[in-house]
Coordinates of C-alpha atoms and ligand atoms in Angstrom, one line a residue:
M1 CA 6.7 9.2 19.2
E2 CA 4.2 8.0 21.9
N3 CA 0.6 7.1 20.9
C4 CA 1.5 7.3 17.2
I5 CA -0.2 3.7 15.7
F6 CA 2.4 3.6 12.8
C7 CA 5.4 3.9 15.2
K8 CA 3.9 1.2 17.2
I9 CA 3.5 -0.9 13.8
I10 CA 7.3 0.0 13.4
K11 CA 8.3 -1.1 16.7
G12 CA 6.3 -4.2 16.4
E13 CA 3.9 -3.3 19.3
I14 CA 0.9 -3.7 17.1
P15 CA 0.7 -6.4 14.4
S16 CA 0.5 -5.7 10.8
S17 CA 0.7 -7.5 7.5
K18 CA 4.1 -6.7 6.5
V19 CA 4.6 -6.3 2.3
Y20 CA 8.3 -4.7 2.4
E21 CA 11.0 -3.5 4.6
S22 CA 14.3 -1.7 4.1
E23 CA 16.5 0.4 6.5
K24 CA 14.4 3.3 6.3
V25 CA 11.0 2.2 5.3
L26 CA 8.2 -0.3 6.1
A27 CA 5.3 -1.0 4.2
F28 CA 2.1 -3.0 5.4
N29 CA -1.4 -3.7 4.1
D30 CA -4.0 -1.1 5.1
I31 CA -6.5 -2.6 7.5
N32 CA -9.3 -0.9 5.4
P33 CA -8.5 -1.4 2.0
V34 CA -10.1 0.6 -0.8
A35 CA -8.9 -1.4 -3.7
P36 CA -7.4 -5.1 -3.9
V37 CA -4.2 -3.8 -3.5
H38 CA -3.8 -1.0 -0.7
V39 CA -0.3 -0.8 1.0
L40 CA 0.9 2.0 3.3
I41 CA 4.4 2.9 2.9
V42 CA 5.8 4.7 5.9
P43 CA 9.2 6.1 6.7
K44 CA 10.7 4.5 10.2
E45 CA 11.4 7.9 11.4
H46 CA 8.4 9.7 12.6
I47 CA 7.6 12.7 10.2
V48 CA 4.2 14.0 10.7
N49 CA 3.4 15.0 6.9
I50 CA 4.9 16.8 4.1
N51 CA 4.6 20.1 6.3
D52 CA 7.3 18.3 8.5
L53 CA 9.8 17.8 5.6
T54 CA 13.1 19.3 5.6
Q55 CA 16.5 19.2 3.6
D56 CA 17.6 16.6 6.6
N57 CA 14.5 14.4 6.4
A58 CA 13.5 14.5 2.7
G59 CA 16.0 11.9 1.3
V60 CA 13.4 9.3 2.7
L61 CA 11.0 10.2 -0.1
A62 CA 13.3 8.6 -2.6
D63 CA 13.3 5.4 -0.6
I64 CA 9.5 5.6 -0.4
H65 CA 9.3 5.8 -4.2
L66 CA 11.7 3.1 -4.7
A67 CA 9.8 0.8 -2.1
A68 CA 6.6 1.5 -4.3
K69 CA 8.3 0.4 -7.4
E70 CA 9.5 -2.9 -5.5
I71 CA 6.0 -3.4 -4.2
A72 CA 4.1 -3.0 -7.5
K73 CA 6.6 -5.4 -9.3
K74 CA 6.1 -7.9 -6.4
L75 CA 2.4 -7.6 -6.3
G76 CA 2.5 -7.8 -10.2
I77 CA 0.8 -4.3 -10.8
S78 CA 3.5 -2.4 -12.4
D79 CA 2.2 -2.8 -16.1
Q80 CA -1.3 -2.3 -15.4
G81 CA -0.8 0.8 -13.2
F82 CA -1.0 1.9 -9.6
R83 CA -1.5 5.4 -7.7
L84 CA 0.6 6.7 -4.9
I85 CA -1.2 9.1 -2.6
T86 CA -0.4 11.0 0.6
N87 CA -2.9 13.1 2.4
C88 CA -1.4 16.0 4.2
G89 CA -3.3 17.6 7.0
S90 CA -6.8 16.8 8.3
G91 CA -8.5 19.1 5.7
A92 CA -6.9 16.7 3.1
G93 CA -8.3 13.6 5.0
Q94 CA -5.1 12.6 6.9
T95 CA -6.2 10.6 9.9
V96 CA -2.8 9.1 11.2
F97 CA -0.4 11.9 11.6
H98 CA 2.9 9.9 10.4
L99 CA 3.9 10.3 7.0
H100 CA 2.5 7.7 4.7
Y101 CA 1.9 6.9 1.0
H102 CA -1.2 4.9 0.0
L103 CA -0.1 2.5 -2.9
I104 CA -3.5 1.8 -4.4
G105 CA -4.2 -0.6 -7.4
G106 CA -5.1 -4.0 -8.6
K107 CA -8.3 -2.7 -10.5
D108 CA -8.8 0.1 -13.2
L109 CA -8.7 3.4 -11.1
G110 CA -9.8 5.4 -13.8
S111 CA -8.5 8.8 -14.9
K112 CA -10.1 11.3 -12.2
L113 CA -8.3 12.0 -8.9
L114 CA -11.4 12.9 -7.2
Ligands
LIG1 P1 -5.1 8.8 6.1 O1 -6.6 8.8 6.2 O2 -4.3 9.3 7.5 O3 -4.2 9.1 4.8 O4 -4.5 7.2 6.0 C1 -4.7 6.3 7.2 C2 -4.9 4.8 6.9 O5 -4.5 4.2 8.0 C3 -6.4 4.7 6.6 O6 -6.4 4.1 5.3 C4 -6.4 3.5 7.7 O7 -7.3 2.4 7.0 C5 -5.1 2.9 8.0 N1 -5.0 2.5 9.4 C6 -5.4 3.2 10.4 N2 -5.0 2.3 11.5 C7 -4.4 1.4 11.1 C8 -3.8 0.4 11.6 O8 -3.9 -0.2 13.0 N3 -3.2 -0.7 10.8 C9 -3.2 -0.9 9.4 N4 -2.5 -1.5 8.5 N5 -3.8 0.4 9.0 C10 -4.6 1.3 9.8
LIG2 ZN1 4.9 7.8 14.3

């Protein structure tokens, strides 16, 4: 998609700090981290958010979760715990309209979601 920051990162047109890559998924460090570990996991296919999922493209969600597992293992936070979050829509805080999951950890995240 034209003018999509994450599509540009996927195409290598904008630099990123890559953490993980598979056939269908790319993960890179968030430019503005909120925790010691803050990785963005994105499908290589341009999907806007959960509202844009269909039976045909939803298979990538399994790849995203497997990526989260591998990244957490690689960064040594599997056992201490981590959070996987996606914001769907501007009312939920979505600012980049290419589906992405925030993998956050590396510190005690507490029990409250908000
Ligand atoms: P959202 O608010 O849409 O859920 O999350 C978008 C995230 O993308 C934010 O945490 C923001 O810091 C991150 N972000 C925005 N632009 C870039 C960029 O060019 N590179 C990287 N690595 N992260 C970005
Ligand atoms: Zn995109």
